[in-house]
Amino acid sequence: MTLRPLLLLLGVALGSLGGCAEADEGEVVLEFWAMGAEGEKVQPLIERFEAEHPGIRVEVQQQPWTSVHEKLLTAFAGRSTPDVSQFGNTWVAEMQALGALEDLTPYVHRSEAVDEGDYFGGIWDTNVIDGRLWGVPWYVDTRILFYRTDLFAEAGYDAMPTTWDGWLEAMRAVQAVQPDGGYPILLPVNEFEPPLILGLNTAELLRDGGRYGNFASPAFREAFAFYVGLYREGLAPATSGTEISNLYQEFDRGRFASTITGPWNIGEFQRRLTEHPDDWGTAPIPGPTAGTPGVSVAGGASLVIFEASEHKAEAWELVEFLSRPEVQIEFNRLTGDLPPRASAWEASGLADDRYARAFFEQLGRVRPTPKIPEQERIAQTIRTYGEAAARGQMTIDEALAALDADVDRILEKRRWLLDREAEG
């Protein structure tokens, strides 16, 4: 091997290990971690930012979602966190508790580019802990209903009902017109989102200041019983997502008439439904009672600045740039990710799009999950007992009692810390 190829290989290796290039004199280099497709597709926007901000260079490090959480914890321990990072908004509480994040409250108060009033309230709230802001929403995610409009119309429903009672009656009517073996709704039992979303409609998930689970309460039980009842009545199959070979094919054939899923499936449904490409629609989650609009979960990703950054002012300039409505519209065109600002929806026409419109409506009614570091473990515990009840392995009351007991154990350290704080 000649020297030049060897040096090139070494350069690639060192680049992948360190990820940083030397800054030219007078130049600031920002390290920006972005995950998955966003890390790849954000590059044209970064080039625009650099053109507008001579003297600032941004190095985007594309990180896989599967391992970035551990990498962030490792980077924090080693004081090697990036300047700016994309962040799942359920991670904010954990990193804020560690002291890893910069408080963005004063930045937003001074900013003309980041207008809190233009953001969906429930999404913005996922970044607020104890009255302080720790991240700025970058794109949003929530879950709504995707359904076969022709099957619902044949059953007598030109639109999705807005209450749980009406929704239940509609599903029973749809099953009567489906092919044999069909189910009005698919809610894979290995997904925590459906029982979580239904629970957010009726109850607080935790009680006593986030010290204990609240799952055996009458309010959460109402939602959980509705969820389990769909399986017990045969309206939903008690199967996991991995047991379904091709969701889109089964939806096309009418085996499943609806499901609860996220915005990424707009494009998938458009591409993959071939027998009924125009016979599907989207709708917000129905509410538990008349006059109580349904809520869904507030998800998505935020932009955070790390406390250890030596270039916080420049990092905030990048956050402001990526938060501009016109930049968010371009980001949506590049990635398909939904913007967190209402003005971007309206200016781009997304708010009137046939399939995205229901997301726009739902995003006005989303709730964050408990903003505590233990939330992801709690969500998986909800899934475990939701699946056990859906499969008939536990009664509703057995599952909720066990869920409370497990969550209380998860929160044991939190209670100890809160009690110590209370004692001063």
Short mmCIF file of C-alpha atoms in Angstrom, two decimals:
data_model
loop_
_atom_site.label_atom_id
_atom_site.label_comp_id
_atom_site.label_asym_id
_atom_site.label_seq_id
_atom_site.Cartn_x
_atom_site.Cartn_y
_atom_site.Cartn_z
CA MET A 1 0.00 0.00 0.00
CA THR A 2 1.34 3.41 -0.94
CA LEU A 3 1.56 6.22 1.60
CA ARG A 4 -1.34 8.28 0.24
CA PRO A 5 -4.05 5.56 0.53
CA LEU A 6 -2.71 4.72 3.99
CA LEU A 7 -2.98 8.33 5.09
CA LEU A 8 -6.49 8.51 3.66
CA LEU A 9 -7.50 5.42 5.61
CA LEU A 10 -5.98 6.82 8.78
CA GLY A 11 -7.80 10.07 8.18
CA VAL A 12 -11.12 8.28 7.82
CA ALA A 13 -10.45 6.24 10.96
CA LEU A 14 -9.41 9.21 13.05
CA GLY A 15 -12.32 11.22 11.71
CA SER A 16 -14.77 8.54 12.73
CA LEU A 17 -13.24 8.34 16.20
CA GLY A 18 -12.92 11.98 16.96
CA GLY A 19 -15.51 13.47 14.64
CA CYS A 20 -13.94 16.94 14.92
CA ALA A 21 -11.67 18.90 12.62
CA GLU A 22 -9.34 21.66 13.72
CA ALA A 23 -10.85 25.12 13.57
CA ASP A 24 -9.22 27.73 11.39
CA GLU A 25 -8.07 30.89 13.14
CA GLY A 26 -11.07 32.94 14.23
CA GLU A 27 -13.46 30.15 13.32
CA VAL A 28 -15.89 28.43 15.68
CA VAL A 29 -16.66 24.79 15.01
CA LEU A 30 -19.96 23.49 16.39
CA GLU A 31 -20.47 19.80 16.92
CA PHE A 32 -24.08 18.84 16.15
CA TRP A 33 -25.42 15.35 16.79
CA ALA A 34 -28.42 14.41 14.70
CA MET A 35 -30.07 11.01 14.53
CA GLY A 36 -31.14 8.73 11.73
CA ALA A 37 -32.40 10.31 8.52
CA GLU A 38 -32.37 13.77 10.06
CA GLY A 39 -28.60 13.59 10.39
CA GLU A 40 -28.29 12.86 6.70
CA LYS A 41 -30.89 15.23 5.32
CA VAL A 42 -30.19 18.30 7.43
CA GLN A 43 -26.93 19.00 5.60
CA PRO A 44 -28.35 21.44 2.98
CA LEU A 45 -29.79 23.53 5.80
CA ILE A 46 -26.45 23.50 7.61
CA GLU A 47 -24.79 24.82 4.47
CA ARG A 48 -27.30 27.70 4.39
CA PHE A 49 -26.60 28.43 8.05
CA GLU A 50 -22.86 28.51 7.45
CA ALA A 51 -23.34 30.85 4.49
CA GLU A 52 -25.31 33.22 6.71
CA HIS A 53 -22.85 32.91 9.59
CA PRO A 54 -19.30 33.21 8.29
CA GLY A 55 -16.94 32.18 11.01
CA ILE A 56 -19.14 29.34 12.25
CA ARG A 57 -18.70 25.84 10.88
CA VAL A 58 -21.02 23.01 11.86
CA GLU A 59 -19.91 19.42 11.92
CA VAL A 60 -22.92 17.13 11.80
CA GLN A 61 -22.37 13.73 13.35
CA GLN A 62 -25.05 11.28 12.28
CA GLN A 63 -25.93 8.99 15.17
CA PRO A 64 -28.07 5.84 15.14
CA TRP A 65 -31.16 6.06 17.34
CA THR A 66 -30.45 2.59 18.72
CA SER A 67 -27.24 3.58 20.50
CA VAL A 68 -27.24 7.37 20.82
CA HIS A 69 -28.79 7.43 24.30
CA GLU A 70 -25.89 5.43 25.71
CA LYS A 71 -23.42 7.52 23.72
CA LEU A 72 -24.85 10.71 25.18
CA LEU A 73 -24.52 9.35 28.72
CA THR A 74 -20.96 8.28 28.01
CA ALA A 75 -20.15 11.66 26.48
CA PHE A 76 -21.60 13.41 29.51
CA ALA A 77 -19.49 11.32 31.88
CA GLY A 78 -16.40 12.11 29.79
CA ARG A 79 -17.21 15.83 29.39
CA SER A 80 -17.26 15.34 25.63
CA THR A 81 -20.86 16.17 24.80
CA PRO A 82 -21.57 17.96 21.52
CA ASP A 83 -22.52 21.62 21.45
CA VAL A 84 -25.99 20.98 20.04
CA SER A 85 -27.98 17.78 19.71
CA GLN A 86 -31.25 16.47 18.44
CA PHE A 87 -33.00 14.90 21.40
CA GLY A 88 -36.04 12.67 21.86
CA ASN A 89 -38.23 14.85 24.03
CA THR A 90 -38.71 12.07 26.59
CA TRP A 91 -34.96 12.25 27.30
CA VAL A 92 -35.03 15.87 28.37
CA ALA A 93 -35.95 15.11 31.98
CA GLU A 94 -33.14 12.58 32.39
CA MET A 95 -30.43 14.84 30.98
CA GLN A 96 -31.76 17.87 32.84
CA ALA A 97 -31.62 15.91 36.10
CA LEU A 98 -27.97 15.10 35.38
CA GLY A 99 -27.21 18.78 34.86
CA ALA A 100 -26.12 18.12 31.28
CA LEU A 101 -28.28 20.74 29.57
CA GLU A 102 -28.13 24.48 29.22
CA ASP A 103 -31.19 26.34 30.53
CA LEU A 104 -32.67 27.93 27.40
CA THR A 105 -35.20 30.10 29.21
CA PRO A 106 -33.19 33.35 29.01
CA TYR A 107 -32.25 32.67 25.38
CA VAL A 108 -35.91 32.38 24.36
CA HIS A 109 -36.85 35.50 26.32
CA ARG A 110 -34.32 37.47 24.28
CA SER A 111 -35.06 35.79 20.96
CA GLU A 112 -37.08 37.25 18.11
CA ALA A 113 -36.86 34.01 16.13
CA VAL A 114 -38.22 31.52 18.68
CA ASP A 115 -41.78 32.50 19.56
CA GLU A 116 -43.33 30.21 22.18
CA GLY A 117 -46.84 31.27 21.16
CA ASP A 118 -46.34 29.84 17.67
CA TYR A 119 -45.59 26.33 18.97
CA PHE A 120 -48.12 23.62 19.82
CA GLY A 121 -48.55 24.03 23.57
CA GLY A 122 -48.35 20.35 24.54
CA ILE A 123 -45.21 19.87 22.46
CA TRP A 124 -43.51 22.93 23.94
CA ASP A 125 -44.41 21.69 27.41
CA THR A 126 -42.39 18.49 26.95
CA ASN A 127 -39.27 20.67 27.23
CA VAL A 128 -40.33 22.59 30.34
CA ILE A 129 -39.29 21.27 33.75
CA ASP A 130 -39.89 23.23 36.93
CA GLY A 131 -40.77 26.28 34.86
CA ARG A 132 -37.51 26.32 32.91
CA LEU A 133 -37.01 25.49 29.21
CA TRP A 134 -34.37 22.86 28.32
CA GLY A 135 -35.02 22.25 24.63
CA VAL A 136 -36.69 23.81 21.60
CA PRO A 137 -39.01 21.53 19.60
CA TRP A 138 -37.48 20.65 16.21
CA TYR A 139 -40.15 18.34 14.81
CA VAL A 140 -43.27 16.79 16.24
CA ASP A 141 -44.80 13.37 16.45
CA THR A 142 -48.08 12.11 17.78
CA ARG A 143 -50.43 9.23 17.08
CA ILE A 144 -53.84 9.34 15.43
CA LEU A 145 -56.22 6.98 13.63
CA PHE A 146 -55.60 5.78 10.09
CA TYR A 147 -58.71 4.07 8.73
CA ARG A 148 -60.34 2.63 5.64
CA THR A 149 -62.89 5.26 4.70
CA ASP A 150 -64.77 2.96 2.32
CA LEU A 151 -65.37 0.30 4.99
CA PHE A 152 -66.50 2.86 7.54
CA ALA A 153 -68.78 4.46 4.92
CA GLU A 154 -70.26 1.07 4.04
CA ALA A 155 -70.97 0.61 7.74
CA GLY A 156 -72.76 3.96 7.82
CA TYR A 157 -69.97 6.27 9.01
CA ASP A 158 -68.82 9.04 6.70
CA ALA A 159 -66.50 10.35 9.43
CA MET A 160 -64.80 8.89 12.48
CA PRO A 161 -66.96 9.32 15.62
CA THR A 162 -65.63 11.72 18.23
CA THR A 163 -66.49 9.78 21.40
CA TRP A 164 -65.41 6.38 22.67
CA ASP A 165 -69.02 5.09 22.69
CA GLY A 166 -69.49 6.19 19.09
CA TRP A 167 -66.11 4.78 18.11
CA LEU A 168 -67.01 1.41 19.65
CA GLU A 169 -70.35 1.28 17.83
CA ALA A 170 -68.64 2.19 14.56
CA MET A 171 -66.10 -0.62 14.97
CA ARG A 172 -68.87 -3.13 15.60
CA ALA A 173 -70.66 -1.96 12.46
CA VAL A 174 -67.47 -2.09 10.40
CA GLN A 175 -66.76 -5.66 11.45
CA ALA A 176 -70.12 -6.67 9.99
CA VAL A 177 -69.06 -5.48 6.52
CA GLN A 178 -65.42 -6.64 6.62
CA PRO A 179 -64.22 -9.82 4.95
CA ASP A 180 -64.41 -12.91 7.18
CA GLY A 181 -61.67 -12.81 9.81
CA GLY A 182 -61.39 -9.04 9.67
CA TYR A 183 -60.77 -6.76 12.61
CA PRO A 184 -61.99 -3.15 12.82
CA ILE A 185 -58.77 -2.04 14.50
CA LEU A 186 -55.18 -3.21 14.82
CA LEU A 187 -53.42 -2.28 18.06
CA PRO A 188 -50.28 -4.45 18.28
CA VAL A 189 -49.94 -5.66 21.86
CA ASN A 190 -46.19 -4.99 21.83
CA GLU A 191 -46.78 -1.24 21.52
CA PHE A 192 -47.20 0.87 24.66
CA GLU A 193 -48.68 3.85 22.85
CA PRO A 194 -52.36 2.76 22.56
CA PRO A 195 -52.95 2.05 26.29
CA LEU A 196 -50.81 5.08 27.18
CA ILE A 197 -52.79 7.41 24.89
CA LEU A 198 -56.15 6.14 26.14
CA GLY A 199 -54.94 6.55 29.72
CA LEU A 200 -53.83 10.14 29.07
CA ASN A 201 -57.45 10.85 28.13
CA THR A 202 -58.84 9.98 31.53
CA ALA A 203 -56.14 10.11 34.19
CA GLU A 204 -52.84 11.32 35.52
CA LEU A 205 -50.44 8.40 35.16
CA LEU A 206 -48.66 9.12 38.46
CA ARG A 207 -49.84 10.51 41.79
CA ASP A 208 -48.41 12.28 44.79
CA GLY A 209 -46.01 14.42 42.83
CA GLY A 210 -44.81 11.57 40.64
CA ARG A 211 -44.00 9.34 43.60
CA TYR A 212 -46.40 6.46 42.84
CA GLY A 213 -48.29 4.88 39.97
CA ASN A 214 -51.91 5.85 39.52
CA PHE A 215 -52.95 2.95 37.34
CA ALA A 216 -55.44 1.23 39.62
CA SER A 217 -57.37 4.48 40.00
CA PRO A 218 -60.94 4.48 38.61
CA ALA A 219 -59.93 7.08 36.02
CA PHE A 220 -57.11 5.03 34.50
CA ARG A 221 -59.08 1.81 34.89
CA GLU A 222 -61.80 3.27 32.64
CA ALA A 223 -59.30 3.73 29.82
CA PHE A 224 -57.55 0.40 30.40
CA ALA A 225 -60.88 -1.46 30.41
CA PHE A 226 -61.79 0.19 27.10
CA TYR A 227 -58.44 -0.90 25.65
CA VAL A 228 -58.67 -4.50 26.89
CA GLY A 229 -62.32 -4.69 25.89
CA LEU A 230 -61.37 -4.25 22.22
CA TYR A 231 -59.49 -7.56 22.37
CA ARG A 232 -62.03 -9.37 24.54
CA GLU A 233 -64.81 -8.45 22.10
CA GLY A 234 -62.81 -9.55 19.10
CA LEU A 235 -62.57 -6.06 17.60
CA ALA A 236 -58.75 -6.14 17.73
CA PRO A 237 -56.45 -9.18 17.36
CA ALA A 238 -54.22 -9.92 20.36
CA THR A 239 -51.09 -10.05 18.21
CA SER A 240 -47.81 -8.21 18.19
CA GLY A 241 -46.50 -6.19 15.27
CA THR A 242 -43.93 -8.89 14.54
CA GLU A 243 -46.70 -11.42 13.97
CA ILE A 244 -48.07 -9.38 11.06
CA SER A 245 -46.12 -10.00 7.89
CA ASN A 246 -47.31 -6.94 5.95
CA LEU A 247 -49.48 -4.30 7.63
CA TYR A 248 -50.12 -2.42 4.39
CA GLN A 249 -51.20 -5.50 2.47
CA GLU A 250 -53.57 -6.52 5.26
CA PHE A 251 -54.96 -2.99 5.44
CA ASP A 252 -55.40 -2.97 1.66
CA ARG A 253 -57.27 -6.28 1.81
CA GLY A 254 -59.56 -5.00 4.55
CA ARG A 255 -58.42 -7.43 7.24
CA PHE A 256 -57.68 -4.38 9.38
CA ALA A 257 -59.94 -1.35 9.00
CA SER A 258 -58.02 1.05 11.24
CA THR A 259 -54.96 1.46 13.39
CA ILE A 260 -53.30 4.07 15.61
CA THR A 261 -50.01 5.21 14.20
CA GLY A 262 -47.77 8.18 13.42
CA PRO A 263 -47.03 10.66 10.62
CA TRP A 264 -44.34 8.56 8.94
CA ASN A 265 -47.12 6.24 7.76
CA ILE A 266 -48.72 8.92 5.56
CA GLY A 267 -46.03 8.32 2.97
CA GLU A 268 -46.04 4.56 3.52
CA PHE A 269 -49.80 4.29 3.02
CA GLN A 270 -49.58 6.45 -0.10
CA ARG A 271 -46.90 4.20 -1.55
CA ARG A 272 -48.03 0.78 -0.42
CA LEU A 273 -51.82 0.67 -0.70
CA THR A 274 -52.38 -0.51 -4.26
CA GLU A 275 -55.88 -2.03 -4.22
CA HIS A 276 -57.47 0.90 -2.34
CA PRO A 277 -55.04 3.79 -2.76
CA ASP A 278 -57.71 6.44 -2.19
CA ASP A 279 -59.90 4.65 0.34
CA TRP A 280 -58.19 5.67 3.53
CA GLY A 281 -58.09 8.68 5.78
CA THR A 282 -56.86 9.98 9.10
CA ALA A 283 -58.72 11.21 12.17
CA PRO A 284 -57.88 12.51 15.64
CA ILE A 285 -58.27 10.19 18.63
CA PRO A 286 -61.90 10.22 19.86
CA GLY A 287 -62.55 11.57 23.35
CA PRO A 288 -63.90 9.55 26.27
CA THR A 289 -67.17 11.51 26.43
CA ALA A 290 -69.10 14.07 24.42
CA GLY A 291 -67.59 17.51 24.90
CA THR A 292 -64.22 16.07 25.90
CA PRO A 293 -62.00 16.10 22.79
CA GLY A 294 -59.57 13.22 22.57
CA VAL A 295 -55.93 13.82 23.39
CA SER A 296 -52.87 12.01 22.14
CA VAL A 297 -49.29 11.79 23.30
CA ALA A 298 -46.84 14.66 22.71
CA GLY A 299 -43.81 13.26 20.94
CA GLY A 300 -41.04 14.37 18.64
CA ALA A 301 -37.53 15.67 18.88
CA SER A 302 -36.05 18.85 20.30
CA LEU A 303 -32.81 20.76 19.91
CA VAL A 304 -30.75 21.10 23.08
CA ILE A 305 -27.51 22.85 23.96
CA PHE A 306 -25.18 21.11 26.34
CA GLU A 307 -24.04 22.88 29.47
CA ALA A 308 -20.41 21.99 28.73
CA SER A 309 -20.41 23.70 25.34
CA GLU A 310 -17.80 26.41 24.97
CA HIS A 311 -19.78 28.00 22.15
CA LYS A 312 -23.25 28.47 23.58
CA ALA A 313 -23.94 31.76 21.78
CA GLU A 314 -23.11 30.25 18.40
CA ALA A 315 -25.02 27.08 19.30
CA TRP A 316 -28.11 29.19 20.03
CA GLU A 317 -27.73 30.87 16.64
CA LEU A 318 -27.94 27.42 15.06
CA VAL A 319 -31.03 26.55 17.14
CA GLU A 320 -32.68 29.82 16.11
CA PHE A 321 -31.89 29.22 12.44
CA LEU A 322 -33.33 25.69 12.46
CA SER A 323 -36.42 27.03 14.27
CA ARG A 324 -37.36 29.59 11.63
CA PRO A 325 -40.73 28.72 10.03
CA GLU A 326 -39.32 28.88 6.48
CA VAL A 327 -36.44 26.59 7.48
CA GLN A 328 -38.87 24.19 9.14
CA ILE A 329 -40.91 24.06 5.94
CA GLU A 330 -37.78 23.14 4.01
CA PHE A 331 -36.89 20.55 6.66
CA ASN A 332 -40.36 19.02 6.24
CA ARG A 333 -39.77 18.77 2.48
CA LEU A 334 -36.42 17.11 3.05
CA THR A 335 -37.49 14.64 5.73
CA GLY A 336 -41.29 14.47 5.95
CA ASP A 337 -41.01 15.41 9.63
CA LEU A 338 -43.87 17.57 10.87
CA PRO A 339 -42.98 21.09 12.04
CA PRO A 340 -43.72 22.20 15.63
CA ARG A 341 -44.81 25.73 14.68
CA ALA A 342 -48.37 26.46 13.56
CA SER A 343 -47.20 29.18 11.18
CA ALA A 344 -45.07 26.64 9.29
CA TRP A 345 -48.11 24.37 8.87
CA GLU A 346 -50.23 27.22 7.56
CA ALA A 347 -47.61 28.72 5.24
CA SER A 348 -46.74 25.33 3.71
CA GLY A 349 -50.33 24.18 3.20
CA LEU A 350 -49.80 21.19 5.51
CA ALA A 351 -52.70 22.34 7.69
CA ASP A 352 -55.04 21.76 4.72
CA ASP A 353 -53.46 18.55 3.46
CA ARG A 354 -55.95 15.69 3.21
CA TYR A 355 -53.92 13.35 5.39
CA ALA A 356 -51.86 15.73 7.56
CA ARG A 357 -54.81 17.89 8.58
CA ALA A 358 -55.85 15.44 11.33
CA PHE A 359 -52.34 15.65 12.78
CA PHE A 360 -52.60 19.44 12.82
CA GLU A 361 -55.86 19.18 14.71
CA GLN A 362 -54.53 16.54 17.10
CA LEU A 363 -51.34 18.47 17.84
CA GLY A 364 -53.50 21.12 19.41
CA ARG A 365 -54.57 18.44 21.89
CA VAL A 366 -51.53 16.49 23.00
CA ARG A 367 -50.23 15.78 26.49
CA PRO A 368 -46.68 15.00 27.56
CA THR A 369 -45.93 11.84 29.47
CA PRO A 370 -44.61 12.36 33.01
CA LYS A 371 -41.42 14.41 32.75
CA ILE A 372 -39.25 12.22 34.89
CA PRO A 373 -36.15 10.16 34.01
CA GLU A 374 -38.00 6.91 34.70
CA GLN A 375 -40.71 7.51 32.09
CA GLU A 376 -39.36 5.20 29.40
CA ARG A 377 -39.25 2.27 31.84
CA ILE A 378 -42.77 3.10 32.96
CA ALA A 379 -44.00 3.12 29.36
CA GLN A 380 -42.55 -0.35 28.78
CA THR A 381 -44.18 -1.58 31.99
CA ILE A 382 -47.54 -0.31 30.74
CA ARG A 383 -46.95 -2.31 27.57
CA THR A 384 -46.10 -5.47 29.52
CA TYR A 385 -49.31 -5.48 31.54
CA GLY A 386 -51.42 -4.19 28.66
CA GLU A 387 -50.29 -7.18 26.64
CA ALA A 388 -50.91 -9.62 29.50
CA ALA A 389 -54.48 -8.36 29.89
CA ALA A 390 -55.09 -8.22 26.14
CA ARG A 391 -53.96 -11.84 25.76
CA GLY A 392 -56.20 -12.91 28.65
CA GLN A 393 -53.28 -13.88 30.89
CA MET A 394 -54.37 -11.47 33.65
CA THR A 395 -57.65 -9.82 34.60
CA ILE A 396 -57.88 -6.06 34.31
CA ASP A 397 -57.60 -5.60 38.07
CA GLU A 398 -54.68 -8.04 38.38
CA ALA A 399 -52.81 -6.23 35.60
CA LEU A 400 -53.38 -2.78 37.07
CA ALA A 401 -52.37 -3.85 40.58
CA ALA A 402 -49.18 -5.41 39.22
CA LEU A 403 -48.53 -2.34 37.07
CA ASP A 404 -48.82 -0.07 40.08
CA ALA A 405 -46.53 -2.32 42.11
CA ASP A 406 -43.84 -2.40 39.41
CA VAL A 407 -44.01 1.34 38.79
CA ASP A 408 -43.80 2.03 42.51
CA ARG A 409 -40.58 0.00 42.58
CA ILE A 410 -39.23 1.95 39.59
CA LEU A 411 -39.97 5.17 41.46
CA GLU A 412 -38.43 4.09 44.77
CA LYS A 413 -35.20 6.08 44.27
CA ARG A 414 -37.18 9.09 43.08
CA ARG A 415 -39.24 9.05 46.28
CA TRP A 416 -36.07 8.87 48.36
CA LEU A 417 -34.58 11.87 46.53
CA LEU A 418 -37.77 13.91 46.78
CA ASP A 419 -38.08 13.15 50.49
CA ARG A 420 -34.49 14.24 51.07
CA GLU A 421 -35.13 17.48 49.19
CA ALA A 422 -38.24 18.09 51.26
CA GLU A 423 -36.25 17.63 54.46
CA GLY A 424 -33.84 20.31 53.26
#
